PDB file of C-alpha atoms and ligand atoms in Angstrom:
ATOM      1  CA  MET A 724     -20.622 -34.113 -39.239  1.00 94.00           C
ATOM      2  CA  SER A 725     -18.100 -36.278 -37.403  1.00 95.00           C
ATOM      3  CA  THR A 726     -18.279 -40.064 -37.404  1.00 96.00           C
ATOM      4  CA  HIS A 727     -20.757 -40.231 -34.496  1.00 98.00           C
ATOM      5  CA  ILE A 728     -22.179 -36.696 -34.146  1.00 98.00           C
ATOM      6  CA  GLY A 729     -24.467 -35.180 -36.778  1.00 98.00           C
ATOM      7  CA  ALA A 730     -23.714 -31.488 -36.110  1.00 98.00           C
ATOM      8  CA  LYS A 731     -22.522 -29.044 -38.750  1.00 97.00           C
ATOM      9  CA  PRO A 732     -19.390 -26.976 -37.992  1.00 96.00           C
ATOM     10  CA  GLY A 733     -20.227 -24.226 -35.485  1.00 97.00           C
ATOM     11  CA  GLU A 734     -23.378 -25.917 -34.153  1.00 98.00           C
ATOM     12  CA  ILE A 735     -21.729 -27.137 -30.939  1.00 98.00           C
ATOM     13  CA  ALA A 736     -20.686 -24.651 -28.247  1.00 98.00           C
ATOM     14  CA  GLU A 737     -17.186 -24.578 -26.744  1.00 98.00           C
ATOM     15  CA  ARG A 738     -18.790 -25.523 -23.409  1.00 98.00           C
ATOM     16  CA  VAL A 739     -20.504 -28.919 -23.132  1.00 98.00           C
ATOM     17  CA  LEU A 740     -22.344 -30.790 -20.385  1.00 98.00           C
ATOM     18  CA  MET A 741     -22.241 -34.568 -20.858  1.00 98.00           C
ATOM     19  CA  PRO A 742     -24.853 -36.778 -19.206  1.00 97.00           C
ATOM     20  CA  GLY A 743     -24.631 -40.502 -19.956  1.00 96.00           C
ATOM     21  CA  ASP A 744     -28.324 -40.745 -20.826  1.00 94.00           C
ATOM     22  CA  PRO A 745     -29.345 -38.948 -24.054  1.00 96.00           C
ATOM     23  CA  LEU A 746     -32.830 -38.351 -22.630  1.00 94.00           C
ATOM     24  CA  ARG A 747     -31.191 -36.503 -19.745  1.00 94.00           C
ATOM     25  CA  ALA A 748     -29.478 -34.349 -22.368  1.00 96.00           C
ATOM     26  CA  LYS A 749     -32.909 -33.550 -23.809  1.00 96.00           C
ATOM     27  CA  TRP A 750     -34.310 -32.843 -20.338  1.00 95.00           C
ATOM     28  CA  ILE A 751     -31.410 -30.496 -19.475  1.00 96.00           C
ATOM     29  CA  ALA A 752     -31.779 -28.645 -22.789  1.00 97.00           C
ATOM     30  CA  GLU A 753     -35.566 -28.284 -22.434  1.00 96.00           C
ATOM     31  CA  THR A 754     -35.474 -27.380 -18.736  1.00 96.00           C
ATOM     32  CA  TYR A 755     -32.532 -24.989 -18.611  1.00 98.00           C
ATOM     33  CA  LEU A 756     -31.363 -23.742 -22.005  1.00 98.00           C
ATOM     34  CA  GLU A 757     -32.865 -20.834 -23.914  1.00 98.00           C
ATOM     35  CA  ASP A 758     -33.580 -21.434 -27.622  1.00 98.00           C
ATOM     36  CA  ALA A 759     -32.254 -25.003 -27.459  1.00 98.00           C
ATOM     37  CA  THR A 760     -32.016 -26.854 -30.766  1.00 98.00           C
ATOM     38  CA  CYS A 761     -31.112 -30.475 -31.379  1.00 98.00           C
ATOM     39  CA  TYR A 762     -27.965 -30.830 -33.516  1.00 98.00           C
ATOM     40  CA  SER A 763     -27.625 -34.615 -33.553  1.00 98.00           C
ATOM     41  CA  THR A 764     -29.810 -37.693 -33.365  1.00 98.00           C
ATOM     42  CA  VAL A 765     -27.156 -40.126 -34.634  1.00 98.00           C
ATOM     43  CA  ARG A 766     -27.620 -43.488 -32.835  1.00 98.00           C
ATOM     44  CA  GLY A 767     -30.182 -41.752 -30.601  1.00 97.00           C
ATOM     45  CA  MET A 768     -27.296 -40.064 -28.751  1.00 98.00           C
ATOM     46  CA  LEU A 769     -28.972 -36.679 -28.650  1.00 98.00           C
ATOM     47  CA  GLY A 770     -27.084 -33.381 -28.566  1.00 98.00           C
ATOM     48  CA  PHE A 771     -28.469 -29.858 -28.110  1.00 98.00           C
ATOM     49  CA  THR A 772     -27.160 -26.294 -28.140  1.00 98.00           C
ATOM     50  CA  GLY A 773     -28.803 -23.341 -26.418  1.00 98.00           C
ATOM     51  CA  ARG A 774     -27.923 -20.539 -24.022  1.00 98.00           C
ATOM     52  CA  TRP A 775     -27.498 -20.483 -20.257  1.00 98.00           C
ATOM     53  CA  LYS A 776     -27.470 -16.955 -18.777  1.00 98.00           C
ATOM     54  CA  GLY A 777     -26.639 -15.602 -22.250  1.00 98.00           C
ATOM     55  CA  VAL A 778     -23.699 -17.970 -22.900  1.00 98.00           C
ATOM     56  CA  ASP A 779     -23.773 -20.717 -25.560  1.00 98.00           C
ATOM     57  CA  VAL A 780     -23.784 -24.171 -23.955  1.00 98.00           C
ATOM     58  CA  SER A 781     -24.275 -27.623 -25.508  1.00 98.00           C
ATOM     59  CA  VAL A 782     -25.470 -30.827 -23.886  1.00 98.00           C
ATOM     60  CA  GLN A 783     -24.343 -34.106 -25.417  1.00 98.00           C
ATOM     61  CA  GLY A 784     -25.275 -37.640 -24.323  1.00 98.00           C
ATOM     62  CA  SER A 785     -22.193 -39.835 -23.883  1.00 98.00           C
ATOM     63  CA  GLY A 786     -23.709 -43.290 -23.460  1.00 97.00           C
ATOM     64  CA  MET A 787     -22.559 -45.692 -20.765  1.00 97.00           C
ATOM     65  CA  GLY A 788     -18.973 -46.726 -20.184  1.00 98.00           C
ATOM     66  CA  MET A 789     -15.568 -45.509 -21.278  1.00 98.00           C
ATOM     67  CA  PRO A 790     -15.580 -46.818 -24.872  1.00 98.00           C
ATOM     68  CA  SER A 791     -18.755 -44.846 -25.630  1.00 98.00           C
ATOM     69  CA  ALA A 792     -17.857 -41.703 -23.646  1.00 98.00           C
ATOM     70  CA  SER A 793     -14.391 -41.660 -25.274  1.00 98.00           C
ATOM     71  CA  ILE A 794     -15.880 -41.459 -28.749  1.00 98.00           C
ATOM     72  CA  TYR A 795     -18.000 -38.416 -27.899  1.00 98.00           C
ATOM     73  CA  ALA A 796     -15.276 -36.623 -25.912  1.00 98.00           C
ATOM     74  CA  HIS A 797     -12.736 -37.224 -28.699  1.00 98.00           C
ATOM     75  CA  GLU A 798     -15.002 -35.958 -31.483  1.00 98.00           C
ATOM     76  CA  LEU A 799     -16.326 -32.975 -29.490  1.00 98.00           C
ATOM     77  CA  ILE A 800     -12.793 -31.752 -28.790  1.00 98.00           C
ATOM     78  CA  ASN A 801     -11.057 -32.679 -32.034  1.00 98.00           C
ATOM     79  CA  GLU A 802     -13.808 -32.175 -34.619  1.00 98.00           C
ATOM     80  CA  TYR A 803     -15.888 -29.410 -33.015  1.00 98.00           C
ATOM     81  CA  GLY A 804     -13.301 -27.431 -31.005  1.00 98.00           C
ATOM     82  CA  VAL A 805     -14.935 -28.016 -27.616  1.00 98.00           C
ATOM     83  CA  LYS A 806     -12.819 -26.540 -24.813  1.00 98.00           C
ATOM     84  CA  SER A 807     -14.662 -27.439 -21.585  1.00 98.00           C
ATOM     85  CA  LEU A 808     -16.612 -30.594 -20.741  1.00 99.00           C
ATOM     86  CA  ILE A 809     -18.463 -31.356 -17.532  1.00 99.00           C
ATOM     87  CA  ARG A 810     -19.866 -34.845 -17.100  1.00 98.00           C
ATOM     88  CA  VAL A 811     -23.081 -34.853 -15.083  1.00 98.00           C
ATOM     89  CA  GLY A 812     -23.927 -38.375 -13.996  1.00 97.00           C
ATOM     90  CA  SER A 813     -24.840 -40.793 -11.266  1.00 97.00           C
ATOM     91  CA  CYS A 814     -22.667 -43.040  -9.118  1.00 98.00           C
ATOM     92  CA  GLY A 815     -22.700 -45.756  -6.501  1.00 98.00           C
ATOM     93  CA  ALA A 816     -21.319 -44.664  -3.101  1.00 98.00           C
ATOM     94  CA  LEU A 817     -18.483 -46.792  -1.688  1.00 98.00           C
ATOM     95  CA  ARG A 818     -18.154 -45.133   1.722  1.00 96.00           C
ATOM     96  CA  GLU A 819     -20.575 -45.164   4.629  1.00 93.00           C
ATOM     97  CA  ASP A 820     -20.112 -41.448   5.277  1.00 93.00           C
ATOM     98  CA  LEU A 821     -21.883 -40.712   1.963  1.00 96.00           C
ATOM     99  CA  GLN A 822     -25.661 -40.651   1.630  1.00 94.00           C
ATOM    100  CA  LEU A 823     -28.034 -41.213  -1.266  1.00 95.00           C
ATOM    101  CA  ARG A 824     -28.454 -37.996  -3.314  1.00 93.00           C
ATOM    102  CA  ASP A 825     -25.143 -36.478  -2.164  1.00 95.00           C
ATOM    103  CA  VAL A 826     -23.300 -34.495  -4.840  1.00 97.00           C
ATOM    104  CA  ILE A 827     -19.665 -35.394  -5.594  1.00 98.00           C
ATOM    105  CA  ALA A 828     -17.007 -33.676  -7.706  1.00 98.00           C
ATOM    106  CA  ALA A 829     -14.303 -36.096  -8.840  1.00 98.00           C
ATOM    107  CA  ILE A 830     -10.800 -34.727  -8.276  1.00 98.00           C
ATOM    108  CA  GLY A 831      -9.235 -37.826  -9.805  1.00 98.00           C
ATOM    109  CA  SER A 832     -10.303 -41.138 -11.246  1.00 98.00           C
ATOM    110  CA  SER A 833      -8.784 -44.583 -10.693  1.00 98.00           C
ATOM    111  CA  THR A 834      -9.841 -47.198 -13.194  1.00 98.00           C
ATOM    112  CA  ASP A 835      -9.815 -50.895 -13.999  1.00 97.00           C
ATOM    113  CA  SER A 836     -10.031 -50.042 -17.717  1.00 97.00           C
ATOM    114  CA  ASN A 837      -7.226 -51.222 -19.956  1.00 97.00           C
ATOM    115  CA  MET A 838      -7.351 -48.106 -22.145  1.00 95.00           C
ATOM    116  CA  ASN A 839      -4.552 -46.204 -20.419  1.00 95.00           C
ATOM    117  CA  ARG A 840      -2.418 -49.319 -19.986  1.00 95.00           C
ATOM    118  CA  MET A 841      -2.486 -49.556 -23.779  1.00 96.00           C
ATOM    119  CA  ARG A 842      -1.760 -45.841 -24.177  1.00 97.00           C
ATOM    120  CA  PHE A 843       1.326 -46.055 -21.960  1.00 96.00           C
ATOM    121  CA  ASP A 844       2.429 -49.557 -22.964  1.00 96.00           C
ATOM    122  CA  GLY A 845       1.735 -50.815 -19.439  1.00 95.00           C
ATOM    123  CA  LEU A 846       4.767 -48.851 -18.227  1.00 97.00           C
ATOM    124  CA  ILE A 847       2.992 -45.999 -16.435  1.00 97.00           C
ATOM    125  CA  ASP A 848      -0.066 -45.944 -14.168  1.00 96.00           C
ATOM    126  CA  TYR A 849      -1.337 -42.598 -15.494  1.00 97.00           C
ATOM    127  CA  ALA A 850      -3.449 -40.618 -12.975  1.00 98.00           C
ATOM    128  CA  PRO A 851      -6.461 -39.015 -14.720  1.00 98.00           C
ATOM    129  CA  VAL A 852      -7.421 -35.803 -12.888  1.00 98.00           C
ATOM    130  CA  ALA A 853      -9.988 -33.029 -13.137  1.00 98.00           C
ATOM    131  CA  ASP A 854      -9.125 -29.582 -14.478  1.00 98.00           C
ATOM    132  CA  PHE A 855      -8.198 -27.564 -11.403  1.00 98.00           C
ATOM    133  CA  GLY A 856      -9.872 -24.355 -12.599  1.00 98.00           C
ATOM    134  CA  LEU A 857     -13.205 -26.065 -13.298  1.00 98.00           C
ATOM    135  CA  LEU A 858     -13.046 -27.916  -9.983  1.00 98.00           C
ATOM    136  CA  ARG A 859     -12.263 -24.758  -8.039  1.00 98.00           C
ATOM    137  CA  THR A 860     -15.131 -22.935  -9.736  1.00 98.00           C
ATOM    138  CA  ALA A 861     -17.531 -25.830  -9.065  1.00 98.00           C
ATOM    139  CA  VAL A 862     -16.629 -25.750  -5.356  1.00 98.00           C
ATOM    140  CA  GLU A 863     -17.292 -21.986  -5.245  1.00 98.00           C
ATOM    141  CA  VAL A 864     -20.586 -22.348  -7.163  1.00 98.00           C
ATOM    142  CA  ALA A 865     -21.812 -25.163  -4.879  1.00 98.00           C
ATOM    143  CA  GLU A 866     -20.992 -23.056  -1.800  1.00 98.00           C
ATOM    144  CA  ARG A 867     -22.831 -20.076  -3.293  1.00 97.00           C
ATOM    145  CA  GLN A 868     -25.851 -22.272  -4.117  1.00 96.00           C
ATOM    146  CA  GLY A 869     -25.814 -23.720  -0.574  1.00 96.00           C
ATOM    147  CA  ILE A 870     -25.295 -27.290  -1.804  1.00 95.00           C
ATOM    148  CA  THR A 871     -22.892 -29.554   0.077  1.00 96.00           C
ATOM    149  CA  MET A 872     -20.536 -31.088  -2.478  1.00 97.00           C
ATOM    150  CA  HIS A 873     -17.993 -33.773  -1.590  1.00 98.00           C
ATOM    151  CA  VAL A 874     -14.695 -33.462  -3.456  1.00 98.00           C
ATOM    152  CA  GLY A 875     -12.544 -36.563  -3.754  1.00 98.00           C
ATOM    153  CA  PRO A 876     -11.327 -39.449  -5.876  1.00 98.00           C
ATOM    154  CA  ILE A 877     -13.629 -41.930  -7.575  1.00 98.00           C
ATOM    155  CA  LEU A 878     -13.408 -45.199  -9.509  1.00 98.00           C
ATOM    156  CA  ALA A 879     -14.297 -45.480 -13.195  1.00 98.00           C
ATOM    157  CA  ALA A 880     -15.199 -49.144 -13.673  1.00 98.00           C
ATOM    158  CA  ASP A 881     -15.656 -51.024 -16.919  1.00 97.00           C
ATOM    159  CA  ALA A 882     -18.364 -53.277 -15.497  1.00 97.00           C
ATOM    160  CA  PHE A 883     -21.526 -52.162 -13.705  1.00 96.00           C
ATOM    161  CA  TYR A 884     -21.998 -55.644 -12.199  1.00 96.00           C
ATOM    162  CA  THR A 885     -18.924 -56.908 -10.364  1.00 94.00           C
ATOM    163  CA  ASP A 886     -17.806 -60.238  -8.882  1.00 94.00           C
ATOM    164  CA  ARG A 887     -15.231 -58.399  -6.782  1.00 95.00           C
ATOM    165  CA  PRO A 888     -17.048 -56.134  -4.291  1.00 93.00           C
ATOM    166  CA  ASP A 889     -14.059 -56.657  -1.977  1.00 96.00           C
ATOM    167  CA  LEU A 890     -12.070 -54.369  -4.281  1.00 97.00           C
ATOM    168  CA  TYR A 891     -14.636 -51.631  -3.668  1.00 97.00           C
ATOM    169  CA  ASP A 892     -13.965 -51.978   0.085  1.00 96.00           C
ATOM    170  CA  THR A 893     -10.219 -51.711  -0.461  1.00 97.00           C
ATOM    171  CA  LEU A 894     -10.656 -48.626  -2.638  1.00 98.00           C
ATOM    172  CA  ALA A 895     -12.901 -47.068   0.019  1.00 98.00           C
ATOM    173  CA  ASP A 896     -10.074 -47.648   2.529  1.00 97.00           C
ATOM    174  CA  TYR A 897      -7.886 -45.572   0.191  1.00 98.00           C
ATOM    175  CA  GLY A 898     -10.374 -42.684   0.181  1.00 97.00           C
ATOM    176  CA  VAL A 899     -12.246 -43.493  -3.036  1.00 98.00           C
ATOM    177  CA  LEU A 900     -15.762 -42.100  -2.646  1.00 98.00           C
ATOM    178  CA  ALA A 901     -17.827 -43.690  -5.393  1.00 98.00           C
ATOM    179  CA  VAL A 902     -17.961 -45.720  -8.597  1.00 98.00           C
ATOM    180  CA  GLU A 903     -19.183 -44.673 -12.036  1.00 98.00           C
ATOM    181  CA  MET A 904     -18.113 -45.658 -15.551  1.00 98.00           C
ATOM    182  CA  GLU A 905     -16.785 -42.730 -17.608  1.00 98.00           C
ATOM    183  CA  SER A 906     -14.585 -40.221 -15.743  1.00 98.00           C
ATOM    184  CA  ALA A 907     -11.104 -41.732 -16.280  1.00 98.00           C
ATOM    185  CA  ALA A 908     -11.519 -41.723 -20.046  1.00 98.00           C
ATOM    186  CA  LEU A 909     -12.963 -38.191 -20.064  1.00 98.00           C
ATOM    187  CA  TYR A 910     -10.088 -36.819 -17.977  1.00 98.00           C
ATOM    188  CA  THR A 911      -7.464 -38.609 -20.063  1.00 98.00           C
ATOM    189  CA  ILE A 912      -8.828 -37.489 -23.422  1.00 98.00           C
ATOM    190  CA  ALA A 913      -9.296 -33.890 -22.239  1.00 98.00           C
ATOM    191  CA  ALA A 914      -5.687 -33.813 -21.025  1.00 98.00           C
ATOM    192  CA  ARG A 915      -4.370 -35.360 -24.259  1.00 98.00           C
ATOM    193  CA  TYR A 916      -6.142 -32.835 -26.499  1.00 98.00           C
ATOM    194  CA  LYS A 917      -5.779 -29.784 -24.230  1.00 98.00           C
ATOM    195  CA  ALA A 918      -9.382 -29.335 -23.142  1.00 98.00           C
ATOM    196  CA  ARG A 919     -10.703 -28.918 -19.596  1.00 98.00           C
ATOM    197  CA  ALA A 920     -12.853 -31.583 -17.944  1.00 98.00           C
ATOM    198  CA  LEU A 921     -14.700 -32.189 -14.696  1.00 99.00           C
ATOM    199  CA  THR A 922     -17.060 -34.909 -13.463  1.00 98.00           C
ATOM    200  CA  VAL A 923     -19.932 -34.050 -11.115  1.00 98.00           C
ATOM    201  CA  LEU A 924     -22.113 -36.887  -9.830  1.00 98.00           C
ATOM    202  CA  THR A 925     -25.066 -37.583  -7.600  1.00 96.00           C
ATOM    203  CA  VAL A 926     -25.222 -40.729  -5.514  1.00 96.00           C
ATOM    204  CA  SER A 927     -27.985 -42.856  -7.060  1.00 96.00           C
ATOM    205  CA  ASP A 928     -27.220 -46.028  -5.126  1.00 95.00           C
ATOM    206  CA  HIS A 929     -25.213 -47.118  -2.127  1.00 96.00           C
ATOM    207  CA  ILE A 930     -22.924 -50.085  -2.661  1.00 94.00           C
ATOM    208  CA  LYS A 931     -22.466 -50.716   1.095  1.00 90.00           C
ATOM    209  CA  THR A 932     -26.106 -50.519   2.173  1.00 91.00           C
ATOM    210  CA  GLY A 933     -27.872 -51.542  -1.056  1.00 93.00           C
ATOM    211  CA  GLU A 934     -30.158 -48.458  -0.891  1.00 94.00           C
ATOM    212  CA  LYS A 935     -31.305 -46.883  -4.178  1.00 94.00           C
ATOM    213  CA  THR A 936     -32.924 -43.535  -5.000  1.00 90.00           C
ATOM    214  CA  THR A 937     -36.411 -43.373  -6.457  1.00 86.00           C
ATOM    215  CA  SER A 938     -36.751 -41.784  -9.880  1.00 80.00           C
ATOM    216  CA  ALA A 939     -38.412 -38.678  -8.301  1.00 79.00           C
ATOM    217  CA  GLU A 940     -35.430 -38.283  -5.953  1.00 79.00           C
ATOM    218  CA  ARG A 941     -33.013 -38.730  -8.836  1.00 78.00           C
ATOM    219  CA  GLU A 942     -34.733 -35.944 -10.759  1.00 75.00           C
ATOM    220  CA  GLN A 943     -34.504 -33.495  -7.864  1.00 74.00           C
ATOM    221  CA  THR A 944     -30.815 -34.089  -7.098  1.00 80.00           C
ATOM    222  CA  PHE A 945     -30.022 -34.211 -10.789  1.00 89.00           C
ATOM    223  CA  SER A 946     -31.303 -30.613 -10.970  1.00 93.00           C
ATOM    224  CA  GLN A 947     -28.979 -29.427  -8.183  1.00 94.00           C
ATOM    225  CA  MET A 948     -26.007 -31.026  -9.927  1.00 97.00           C
ATOM    226  CA  VAL A 949     -26.926 -29.574 -13.335  1.00 97.00           C
ATOM    227  CA  GLU A 950     -27.274 -26.091 -11.826  1.00 97.00           C
ATOM    228  CA  ILE A 951     -23.754 -26.398 -10.355  1.00 98.00           C
ATOM    229  CA  ALA A 952     -22.402 -27.648 -13.693  1.00 98.00           C
ATOM    230  CA  LEU A 953     -24.085 -24.906 -15.767  1.00 98.00           C
ATOM    231  CA  ASP A 954     -22.882 -22.053 -13.552  1.00 98.00           C
ATOM    232  CA  THR A 955     -19.405 -23.619 -13.496  1.00 98.00           C
ATOM    233  CA  ILE A 956     -19.067 -24.058 -17.241  1.00 98.00           C
ATOM    234  CA  ILE A 957     -19.991 -20.434 -18.053  1.00 98.00           C
ATOM    235  CA  ALA A 958     -17.749 -18.918 -15.335  1.00 97.00           C
TER     236      ALA A 958
HETATM  237  N1  HPA B2072     -21.587 -48.820 -10.561  1.00 51.11           N
HETATM  238  C1  HPA B2072     -21.131 -48.199 -11.644  1.00 51.11           C
HETATM  239  N2  HPA B2072     -21.660 -47.106 -12.117  1.00 51.11           N
HETATM  240  C2  HPA B2072     -22.731 -46.594 -11.485  1.00 51.11           C
HETATM  241  C3  HPA B2072     -23.246 -47.178 -10.355  1.00 51.11           C
HETATM  242  C4  HPA B2072     -22.639 -48.344  -9.872  1.00 51.11           C
HETATM  243  O1  HPA B2072     -23.053 -48.922  -8.874  1.00 51.11           O
HETATM  244  N3  HPA B2072     -24.316 -46.452  -9.970  1.00 51.11           N
HETATM  245  C5  HPA B2072     -24.433 -45.437 -10.841  1.00 51.11           C
HETATM  246  N4  HPA B2072     -23.467 -45.515 -11.767  1.00 51.11           N
END
């Protein structure tokens, strides 16, 4: 096992979906994967491996925020040889042209996290971006499945609750679609260790209007997003 994942060598597939919530990982494994088995319960951050359309796929909870997601992405790639990671999560919409339940693929991720400032000694504002191949495939899969998917930049924030909503407005003026809490770290770590990464999100709440999805609505749109992610990761 690695420091935070209790899997034996070979128990994790090269292709991994990463929801923040470990119970979502369980739900994805039970709902979609054939012969799914749980390979890790360490810290309750569940991980499963099964098959989607005959291809081995794992689903690993990442927890909330970049410090937690970084640990799982780092160990999956460096200790278990994972090659492709797709985060499936929720986000808050920053722009009025987005609606609750919309699906978003994050082409790039701005961040207020200090992690990359430390990496680059504060000398470079590194731009974490999605893997182009995964993003292109996700766009094709969404079109084939008849699901409208917005593609654009997002914000990965360290704090869920902010005292500076004005910064969200400024970012929206610069085309940033939504805020979540993990993508910048995922994209950076995948780039550093030569894996491929993508973030696909559904809008669970609207920062401008204050609207929120019900849990039944979240479940339904979560399914659409997971179906895009699964078909993308096996392509
Ligand atoms: N902020 C940060 N992350 C989120 C949000 C939000 O409003 N909604 C869902 N994930």
